[in-house]
mmCIF file of C-alpha atoms and ligand atoms in Angstrom:
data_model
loop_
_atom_site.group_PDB
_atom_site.id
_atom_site.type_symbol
_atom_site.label_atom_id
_atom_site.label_comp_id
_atom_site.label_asym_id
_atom_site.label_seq_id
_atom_site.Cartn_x
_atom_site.Cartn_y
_atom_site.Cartn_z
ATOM 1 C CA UNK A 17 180.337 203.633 135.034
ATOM 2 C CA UNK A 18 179.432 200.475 133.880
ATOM 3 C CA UNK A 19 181.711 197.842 135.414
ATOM 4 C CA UNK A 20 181.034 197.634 138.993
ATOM 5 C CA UNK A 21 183.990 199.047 141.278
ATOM 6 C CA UNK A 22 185.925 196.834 142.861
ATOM 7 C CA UNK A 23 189.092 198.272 145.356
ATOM 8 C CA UNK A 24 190.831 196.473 147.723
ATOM 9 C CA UNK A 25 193.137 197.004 150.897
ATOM 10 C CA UNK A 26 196.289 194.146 150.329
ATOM 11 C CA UNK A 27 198.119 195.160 154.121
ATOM 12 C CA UNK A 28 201.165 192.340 154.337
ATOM 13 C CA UNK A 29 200.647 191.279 158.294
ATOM 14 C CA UNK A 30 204.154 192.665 159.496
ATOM 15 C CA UNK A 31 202.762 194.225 162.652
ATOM 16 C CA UNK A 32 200.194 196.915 163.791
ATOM 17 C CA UNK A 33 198.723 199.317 161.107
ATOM 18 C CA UNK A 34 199.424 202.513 161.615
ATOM 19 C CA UNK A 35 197.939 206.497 160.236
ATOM 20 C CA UNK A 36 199.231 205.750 156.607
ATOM 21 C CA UNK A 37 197.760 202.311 155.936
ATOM 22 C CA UNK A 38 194.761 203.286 157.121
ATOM 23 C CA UNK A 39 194.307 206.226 155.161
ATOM 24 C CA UNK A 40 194.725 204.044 151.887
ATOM 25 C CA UNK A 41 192.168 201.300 153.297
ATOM 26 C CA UNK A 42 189.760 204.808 153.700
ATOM 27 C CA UNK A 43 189.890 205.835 150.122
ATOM 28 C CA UNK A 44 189.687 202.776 148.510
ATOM 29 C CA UNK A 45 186.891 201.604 150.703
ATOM 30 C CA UNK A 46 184.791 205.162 150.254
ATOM 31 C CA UNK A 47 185.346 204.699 146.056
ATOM 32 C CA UNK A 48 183.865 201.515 146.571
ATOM 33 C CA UNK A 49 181.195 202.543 148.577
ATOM 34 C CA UNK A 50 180.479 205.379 146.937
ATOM 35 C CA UNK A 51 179.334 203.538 143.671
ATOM 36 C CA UNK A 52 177.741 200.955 145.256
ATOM 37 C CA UNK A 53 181.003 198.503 144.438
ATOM 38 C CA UNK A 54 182.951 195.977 146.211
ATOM 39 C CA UNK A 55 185.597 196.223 148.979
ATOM 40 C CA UNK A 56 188.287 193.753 149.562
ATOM 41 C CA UNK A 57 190.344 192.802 152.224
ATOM 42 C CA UNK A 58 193.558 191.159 150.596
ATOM 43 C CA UNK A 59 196.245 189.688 153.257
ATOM 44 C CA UNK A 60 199.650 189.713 151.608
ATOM 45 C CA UNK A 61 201.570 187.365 153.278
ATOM 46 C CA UNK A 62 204.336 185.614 150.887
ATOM 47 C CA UNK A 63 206.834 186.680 153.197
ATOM 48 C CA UNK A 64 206.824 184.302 156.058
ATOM 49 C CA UNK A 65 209.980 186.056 157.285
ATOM 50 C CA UNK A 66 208.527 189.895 157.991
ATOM 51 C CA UNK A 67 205.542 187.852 159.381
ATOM 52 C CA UNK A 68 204.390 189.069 162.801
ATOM 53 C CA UNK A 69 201.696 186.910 164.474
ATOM 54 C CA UNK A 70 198.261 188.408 165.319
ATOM 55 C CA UNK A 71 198.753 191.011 162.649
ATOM 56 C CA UNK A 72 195.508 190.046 160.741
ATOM 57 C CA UNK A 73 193.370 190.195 163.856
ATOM 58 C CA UNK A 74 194.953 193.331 164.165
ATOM 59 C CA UNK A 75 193.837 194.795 161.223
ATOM 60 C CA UNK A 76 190.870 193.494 160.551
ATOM 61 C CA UNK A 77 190.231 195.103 164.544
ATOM 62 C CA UNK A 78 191.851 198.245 163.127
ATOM 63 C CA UNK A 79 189.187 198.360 160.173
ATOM 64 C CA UNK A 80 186.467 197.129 162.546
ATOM 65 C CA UNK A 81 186.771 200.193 164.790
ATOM 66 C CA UNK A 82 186.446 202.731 161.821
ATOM 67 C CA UNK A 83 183.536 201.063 160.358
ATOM 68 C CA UNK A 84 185.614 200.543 157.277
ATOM 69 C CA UNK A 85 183.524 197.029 156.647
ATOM 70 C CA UNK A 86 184.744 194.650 153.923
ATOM 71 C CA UNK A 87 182.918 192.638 151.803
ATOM 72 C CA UNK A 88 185.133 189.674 150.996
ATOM 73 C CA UNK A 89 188.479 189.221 153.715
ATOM 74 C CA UNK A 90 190.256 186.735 155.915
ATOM 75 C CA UNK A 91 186.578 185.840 157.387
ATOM 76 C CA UNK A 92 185.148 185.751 153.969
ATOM 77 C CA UNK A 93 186.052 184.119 151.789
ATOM 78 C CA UNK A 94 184.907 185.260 147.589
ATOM 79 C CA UNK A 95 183.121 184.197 145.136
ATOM 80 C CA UNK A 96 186.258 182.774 143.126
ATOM 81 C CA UNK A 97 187.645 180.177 142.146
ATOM 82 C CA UNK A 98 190.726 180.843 144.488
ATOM 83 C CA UNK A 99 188.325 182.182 147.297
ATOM 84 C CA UNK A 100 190.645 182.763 150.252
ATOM 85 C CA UNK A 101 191.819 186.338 150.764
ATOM 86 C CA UNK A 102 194.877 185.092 152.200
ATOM 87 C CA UNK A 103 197.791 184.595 149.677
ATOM 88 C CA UNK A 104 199.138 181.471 151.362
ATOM 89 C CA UNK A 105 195.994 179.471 150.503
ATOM 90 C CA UNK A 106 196.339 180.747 146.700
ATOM 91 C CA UNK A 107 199.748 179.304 145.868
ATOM 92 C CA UNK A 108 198.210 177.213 143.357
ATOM 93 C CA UNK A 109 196.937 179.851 141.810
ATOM 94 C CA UNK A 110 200.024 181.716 141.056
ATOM 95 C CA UNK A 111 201.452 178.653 139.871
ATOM 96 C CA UNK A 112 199.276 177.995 137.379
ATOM 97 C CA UNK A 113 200.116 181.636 135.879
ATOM 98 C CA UNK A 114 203.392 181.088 136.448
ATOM 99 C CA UNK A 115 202.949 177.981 134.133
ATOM 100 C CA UNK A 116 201.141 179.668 131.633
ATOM 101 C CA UNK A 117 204.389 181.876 131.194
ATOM 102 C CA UNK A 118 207.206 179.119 131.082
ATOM 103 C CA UNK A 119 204.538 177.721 127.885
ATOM 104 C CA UNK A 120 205.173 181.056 126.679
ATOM 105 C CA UNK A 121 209.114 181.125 126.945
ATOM 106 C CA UNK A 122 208.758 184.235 129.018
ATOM 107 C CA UNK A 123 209.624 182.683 132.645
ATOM 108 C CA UNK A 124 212.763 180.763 133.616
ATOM 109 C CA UNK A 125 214.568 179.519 136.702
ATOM 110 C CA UNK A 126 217.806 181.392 137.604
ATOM 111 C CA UNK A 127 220.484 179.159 137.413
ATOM 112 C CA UNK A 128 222.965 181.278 139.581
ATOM 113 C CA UNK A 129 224.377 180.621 143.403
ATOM 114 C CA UNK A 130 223.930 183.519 145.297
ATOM 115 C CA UNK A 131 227.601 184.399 144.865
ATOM 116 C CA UNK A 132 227.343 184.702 141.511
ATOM 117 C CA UNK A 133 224.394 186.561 141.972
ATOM 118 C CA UNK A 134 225.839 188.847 144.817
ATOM 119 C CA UNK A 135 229.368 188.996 141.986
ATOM 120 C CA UNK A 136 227.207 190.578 139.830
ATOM 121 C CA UNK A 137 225.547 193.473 141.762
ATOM 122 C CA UNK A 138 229.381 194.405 143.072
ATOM 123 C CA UNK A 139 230.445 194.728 139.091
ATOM 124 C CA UNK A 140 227.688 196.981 138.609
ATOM 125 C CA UNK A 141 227.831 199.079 141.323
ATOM 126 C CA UNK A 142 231.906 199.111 141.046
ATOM 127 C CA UNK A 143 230.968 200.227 137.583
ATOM 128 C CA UNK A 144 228.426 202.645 138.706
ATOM 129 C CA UNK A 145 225.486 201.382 136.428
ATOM 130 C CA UNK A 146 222.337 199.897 137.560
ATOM 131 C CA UNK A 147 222.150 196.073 138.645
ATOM 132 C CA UNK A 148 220.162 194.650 135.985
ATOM 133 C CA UNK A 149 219.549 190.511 135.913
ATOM 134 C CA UNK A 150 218.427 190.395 132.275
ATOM 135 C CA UNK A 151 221.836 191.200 131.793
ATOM 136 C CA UNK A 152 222.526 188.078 132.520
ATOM 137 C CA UNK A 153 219.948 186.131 131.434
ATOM 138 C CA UNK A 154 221.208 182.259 130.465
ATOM 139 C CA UNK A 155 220.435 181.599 126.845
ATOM 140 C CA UNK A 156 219.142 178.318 127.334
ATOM 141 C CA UNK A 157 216.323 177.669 130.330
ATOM 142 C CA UNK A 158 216.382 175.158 132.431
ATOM 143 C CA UNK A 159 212.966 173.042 133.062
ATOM 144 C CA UNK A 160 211.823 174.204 136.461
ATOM 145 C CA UNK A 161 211.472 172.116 139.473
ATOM 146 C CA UNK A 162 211.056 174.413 141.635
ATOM 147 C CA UNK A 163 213.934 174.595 144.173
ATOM 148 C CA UNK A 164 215.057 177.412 142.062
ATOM 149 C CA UNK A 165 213.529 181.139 141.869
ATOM 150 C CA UNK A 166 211.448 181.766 139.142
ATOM 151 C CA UNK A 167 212.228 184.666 136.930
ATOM 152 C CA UNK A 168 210.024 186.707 134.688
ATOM 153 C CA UNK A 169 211.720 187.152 131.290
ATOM 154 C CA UNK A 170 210.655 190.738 130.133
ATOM 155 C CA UNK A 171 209.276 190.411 126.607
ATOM 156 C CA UNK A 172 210.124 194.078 125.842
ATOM 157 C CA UNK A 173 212.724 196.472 126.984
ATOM 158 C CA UNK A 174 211.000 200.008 125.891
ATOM 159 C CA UNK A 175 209.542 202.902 127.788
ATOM 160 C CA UNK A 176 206.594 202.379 129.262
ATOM 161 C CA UNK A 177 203.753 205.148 129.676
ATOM 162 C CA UNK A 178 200.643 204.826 131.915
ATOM 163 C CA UNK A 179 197.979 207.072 133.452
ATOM 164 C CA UNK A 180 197.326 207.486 137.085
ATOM 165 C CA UNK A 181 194.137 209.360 137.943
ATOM 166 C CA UNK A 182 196.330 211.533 140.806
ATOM 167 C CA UNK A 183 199.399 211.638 139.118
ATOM 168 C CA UNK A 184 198.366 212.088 135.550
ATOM 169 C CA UNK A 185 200.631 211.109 132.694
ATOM 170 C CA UNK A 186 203.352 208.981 133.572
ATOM 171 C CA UNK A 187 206.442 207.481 131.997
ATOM 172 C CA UNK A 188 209.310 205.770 133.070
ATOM 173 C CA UNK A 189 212.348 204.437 130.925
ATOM 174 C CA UNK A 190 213.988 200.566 130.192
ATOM 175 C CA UNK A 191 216.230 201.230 133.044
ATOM 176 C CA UNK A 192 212.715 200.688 134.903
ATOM 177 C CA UNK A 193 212.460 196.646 133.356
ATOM 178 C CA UNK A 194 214.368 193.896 134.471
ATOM 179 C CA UNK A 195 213.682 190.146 134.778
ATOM 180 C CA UNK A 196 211.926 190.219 138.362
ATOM 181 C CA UNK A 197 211.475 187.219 140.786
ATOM 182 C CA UNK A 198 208.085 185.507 139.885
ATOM 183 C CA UNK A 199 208.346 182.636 142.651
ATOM 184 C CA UNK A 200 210.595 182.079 145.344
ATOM 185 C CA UNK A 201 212.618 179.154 146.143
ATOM 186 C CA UNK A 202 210.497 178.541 149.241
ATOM 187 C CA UNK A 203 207.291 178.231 146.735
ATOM 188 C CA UNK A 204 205.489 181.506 147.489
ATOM 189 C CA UNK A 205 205.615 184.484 144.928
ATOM 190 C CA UNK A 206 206.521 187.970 145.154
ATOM 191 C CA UNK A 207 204.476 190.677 145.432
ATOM 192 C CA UNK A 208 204.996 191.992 142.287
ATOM 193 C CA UNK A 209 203.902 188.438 141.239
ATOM 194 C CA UNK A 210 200.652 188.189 142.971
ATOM 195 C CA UNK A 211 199.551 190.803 143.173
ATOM 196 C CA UNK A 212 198.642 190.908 139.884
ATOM 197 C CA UNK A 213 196.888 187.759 139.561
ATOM 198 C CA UNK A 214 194.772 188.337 142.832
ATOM 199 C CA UNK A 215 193.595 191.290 141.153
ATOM 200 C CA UNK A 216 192.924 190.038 137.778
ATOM 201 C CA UNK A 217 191.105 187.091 139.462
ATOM 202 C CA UNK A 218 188.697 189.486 142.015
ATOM 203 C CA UNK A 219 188.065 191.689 139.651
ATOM 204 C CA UNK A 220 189.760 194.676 140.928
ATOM 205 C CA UNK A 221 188.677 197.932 138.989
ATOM 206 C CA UNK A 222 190.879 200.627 140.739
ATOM 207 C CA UNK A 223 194.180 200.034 142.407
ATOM 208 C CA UNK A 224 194.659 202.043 144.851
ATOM 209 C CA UNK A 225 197.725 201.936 146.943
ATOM 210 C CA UNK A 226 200.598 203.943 148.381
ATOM 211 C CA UNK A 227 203.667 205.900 146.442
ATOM 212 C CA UNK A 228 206.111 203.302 146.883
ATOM 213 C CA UNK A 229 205.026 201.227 144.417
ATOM 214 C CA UNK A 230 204.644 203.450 141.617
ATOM 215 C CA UNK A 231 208.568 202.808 140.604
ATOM 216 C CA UNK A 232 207.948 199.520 139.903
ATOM 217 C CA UNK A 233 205.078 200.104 138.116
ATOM 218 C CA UNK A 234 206.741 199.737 134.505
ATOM 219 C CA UNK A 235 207.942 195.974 135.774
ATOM 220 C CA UNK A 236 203.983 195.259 136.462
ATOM 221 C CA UNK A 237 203.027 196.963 133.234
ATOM 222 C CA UNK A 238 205.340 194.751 131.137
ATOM 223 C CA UNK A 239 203.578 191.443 133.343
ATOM 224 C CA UNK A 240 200.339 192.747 132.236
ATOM 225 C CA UNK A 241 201.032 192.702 128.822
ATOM 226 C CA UNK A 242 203.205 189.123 128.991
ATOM 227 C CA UNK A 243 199.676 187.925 130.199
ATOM 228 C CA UNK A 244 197.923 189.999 127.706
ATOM 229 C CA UNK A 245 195.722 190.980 130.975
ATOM 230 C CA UNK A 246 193.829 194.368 130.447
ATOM 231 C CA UNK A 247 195.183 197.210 132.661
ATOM 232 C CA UNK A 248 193.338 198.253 136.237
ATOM 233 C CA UNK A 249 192.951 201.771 136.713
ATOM 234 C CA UNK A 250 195.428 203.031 138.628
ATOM 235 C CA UNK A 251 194.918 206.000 141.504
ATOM 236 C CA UNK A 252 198.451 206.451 143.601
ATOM 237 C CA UNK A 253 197.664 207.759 147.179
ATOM 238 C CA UNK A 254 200.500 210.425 148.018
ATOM 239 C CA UNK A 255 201.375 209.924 151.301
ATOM 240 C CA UNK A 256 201.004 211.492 154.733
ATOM 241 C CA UNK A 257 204.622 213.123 155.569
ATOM 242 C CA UNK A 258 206.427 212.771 158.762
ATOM 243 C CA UNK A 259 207.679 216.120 160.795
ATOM 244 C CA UNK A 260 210.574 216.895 158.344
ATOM 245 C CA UNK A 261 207.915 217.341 155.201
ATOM 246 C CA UNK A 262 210.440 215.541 153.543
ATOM 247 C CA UNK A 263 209.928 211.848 153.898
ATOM 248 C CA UNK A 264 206.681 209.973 154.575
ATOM 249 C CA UNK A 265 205.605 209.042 158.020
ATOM 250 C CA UNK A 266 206.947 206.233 159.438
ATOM 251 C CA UNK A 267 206.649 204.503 162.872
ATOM 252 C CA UNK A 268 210.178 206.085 163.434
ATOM 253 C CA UNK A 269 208.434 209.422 163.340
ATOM 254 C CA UNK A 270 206.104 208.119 165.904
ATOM 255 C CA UNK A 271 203.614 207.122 163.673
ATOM 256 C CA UNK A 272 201.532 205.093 166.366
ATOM 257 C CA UNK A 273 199.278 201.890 166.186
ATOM 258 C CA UNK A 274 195.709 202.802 164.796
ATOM 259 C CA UNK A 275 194.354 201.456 167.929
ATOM 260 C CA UNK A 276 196.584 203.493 170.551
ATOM 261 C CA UNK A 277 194.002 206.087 169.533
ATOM 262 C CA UNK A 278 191.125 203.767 170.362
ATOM 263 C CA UNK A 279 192.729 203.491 174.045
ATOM 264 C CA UNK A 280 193.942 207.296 174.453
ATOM 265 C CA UNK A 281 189.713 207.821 173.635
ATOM 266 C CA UNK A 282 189.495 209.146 169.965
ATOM 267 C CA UNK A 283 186.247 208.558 168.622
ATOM 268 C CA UNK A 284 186.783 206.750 165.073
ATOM 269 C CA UNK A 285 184.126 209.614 163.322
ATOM 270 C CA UNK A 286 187.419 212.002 164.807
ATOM 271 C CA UNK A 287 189.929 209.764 163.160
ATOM 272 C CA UNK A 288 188.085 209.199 160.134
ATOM 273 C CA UNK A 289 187.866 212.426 159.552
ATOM 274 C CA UNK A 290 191.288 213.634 160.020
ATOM 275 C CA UNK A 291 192.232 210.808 157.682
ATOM 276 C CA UNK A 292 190.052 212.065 155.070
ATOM 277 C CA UNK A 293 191.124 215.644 155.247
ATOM 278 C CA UNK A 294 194.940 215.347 156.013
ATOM 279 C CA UNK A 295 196.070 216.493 152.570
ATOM 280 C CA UNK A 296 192.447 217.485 150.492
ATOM 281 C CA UNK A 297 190.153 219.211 151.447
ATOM 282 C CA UNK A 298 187.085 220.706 149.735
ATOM 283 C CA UNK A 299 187.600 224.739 150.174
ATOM 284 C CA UNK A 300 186.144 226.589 152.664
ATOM 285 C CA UNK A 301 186.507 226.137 156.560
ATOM 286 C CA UNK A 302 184.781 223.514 157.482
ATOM 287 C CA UNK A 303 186.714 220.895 159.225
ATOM 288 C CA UNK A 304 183.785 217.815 159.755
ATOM 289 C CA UNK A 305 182.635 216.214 156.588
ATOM 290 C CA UNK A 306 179.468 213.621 157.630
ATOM 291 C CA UNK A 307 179.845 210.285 156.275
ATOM 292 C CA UNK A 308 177.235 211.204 153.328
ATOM 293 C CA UNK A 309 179.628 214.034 152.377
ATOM 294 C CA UNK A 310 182.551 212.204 152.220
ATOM 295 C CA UNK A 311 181.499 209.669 150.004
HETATM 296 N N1 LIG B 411 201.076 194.414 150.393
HETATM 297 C C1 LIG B 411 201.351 195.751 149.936
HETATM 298 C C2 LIG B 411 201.632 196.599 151.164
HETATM 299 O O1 LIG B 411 201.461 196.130 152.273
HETATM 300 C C3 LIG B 411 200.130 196.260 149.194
HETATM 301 C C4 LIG B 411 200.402 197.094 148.013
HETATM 302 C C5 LIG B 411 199.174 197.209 147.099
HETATM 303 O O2 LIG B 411 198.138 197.688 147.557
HETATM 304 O O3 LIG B 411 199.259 196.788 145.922
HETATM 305 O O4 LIG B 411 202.036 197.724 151.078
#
């Protein structure tokens, strides 16, 4: 490979980390290990709402006690322009993207009330087709100021097809694009704003993340392209299933704080390991893989 890998672990602070998380922060720190690359710690936190204080002590303590060390994180800043790896210290940042796409006619604020908004979805729905906002896209944008969210203005409705090095060949249909919140009234941007930008500016190689976003992947694709930004790789982490083998774990299930394990007196080679083998192994009957190995 000639780039240098770069992966990074973007937890949102909404409380403790539990199996699943962790799991995520695992691979995408071992690929970046592996080939002697770069591991980020990204805090998401737009959504000062779901916020839960302490949660980035928490995970960075989470990380600490399974050696997963990060090279650039809350403590460290990068090497960027935008260094902090906190999203609430980049907001100019995503501004000045978001700029870049109003010059290009493709953003716009959304002139509706919530009512109008909320009138909309209940047509849909009472007419049993999707909710779709470009739909209703004014013909004539307003200059933004921004009190008002900022919408993305898709550029082109098709059918978008991507590869995912777990999942393969991918594809997913127009129903899949709509004209997505870029920035909030309250000034901070979504995720599927910025998270885009933070990786285009850190140089991130290989996304690696969880299943739930890979629905919305078509909206990022078509922001990728309005920025004419090349493509990440993209490697979608299946996730670890809760009792019913239906659904993924979740801290309904049980699924405990990282650290409860710490206290009960798992030894984080233990967890490791059972993170790294819950769903692949390599064949055989061997059930501890060294560090050396796993890489
Ligand atoms: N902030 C997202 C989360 O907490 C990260 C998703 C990603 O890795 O792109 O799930």
């Amino acid at each position: 490979m000639s780039e240098k890998v770069v992966t990074r672990f973007a937890p949102s602070p909404t409380g403790f980390m539990h199996i699943g998380g962790v799991r995520t922060a695992l691979f995408a720190w071992l690929w970046a290990r592996k080939n002697n690359g770069t591991f980020i710690l990204r805090i998401e936190d737009t959504d000062k709402n779901r916020e839960v204080a302490g949660s980035i002590e928490h995970i960075m303590e989470s990380l600490r006690w399974l050696e997963l060390d990060w090279d650039y994180g809350p403590d460290k800043p990068g090497p960027w322009t935008h260094a902090s790896c906190l999203q609430s210290d980049r907001l100019n940042l995503y501004k000045e993207y978001a700029q870049k796409l109003i010059d290009k006619g493709l953003a716009y604020p959304d002139p509706y009330t919530d009512k109008e908004r909320e009138a909309f979805r209940k047509k849909a729905e009472i007419e049993k087709r999707p909710f779709l906002f470009r739909e209703h896209r004014p013909a004539m944008f307003e200059t933004w100021d921004g009190t008002k969210p900022l919408r993305f203005k898709v550029p082109e409705v098709k059918r978008y097809q991507w590869h995912d090095v777990v999942r393969g060949e991918l594809s997913a249909g127009p129903e899949m694009l709509d004209d997505f919140i870029l920035i909030k009234s309250d000034g901070y941007p979504t995720y599927n704003f910025a998270h885009i930008i933070d990786d285009l500016e850190m140089g991130v190689t290989h996304v690696m993340r969880g299943e739930e976003f890979i629905a919305s992947q078509p909206k990022f694709l078509s922001l990728y392209d309005a920025l004419e930004i090349p493509y990440p790789i993209f490697v979608t982490l299946p996730p670890i299933m809760g009792p019913d083998g239906k659904k993924k774990l979740s801290k309904r299930d049980g699924a405990k704080d990282l650290l409860e394990y710490r206290t009960d007196g798992y030894l984080p080679e233990a967890m490791r390991n059972f993170l790294a083998l819950i769903g692949w192994n390599p064949g055989g009957d061997r059930e501890f893989l060294p560090e050396s190995e796993l890489l």
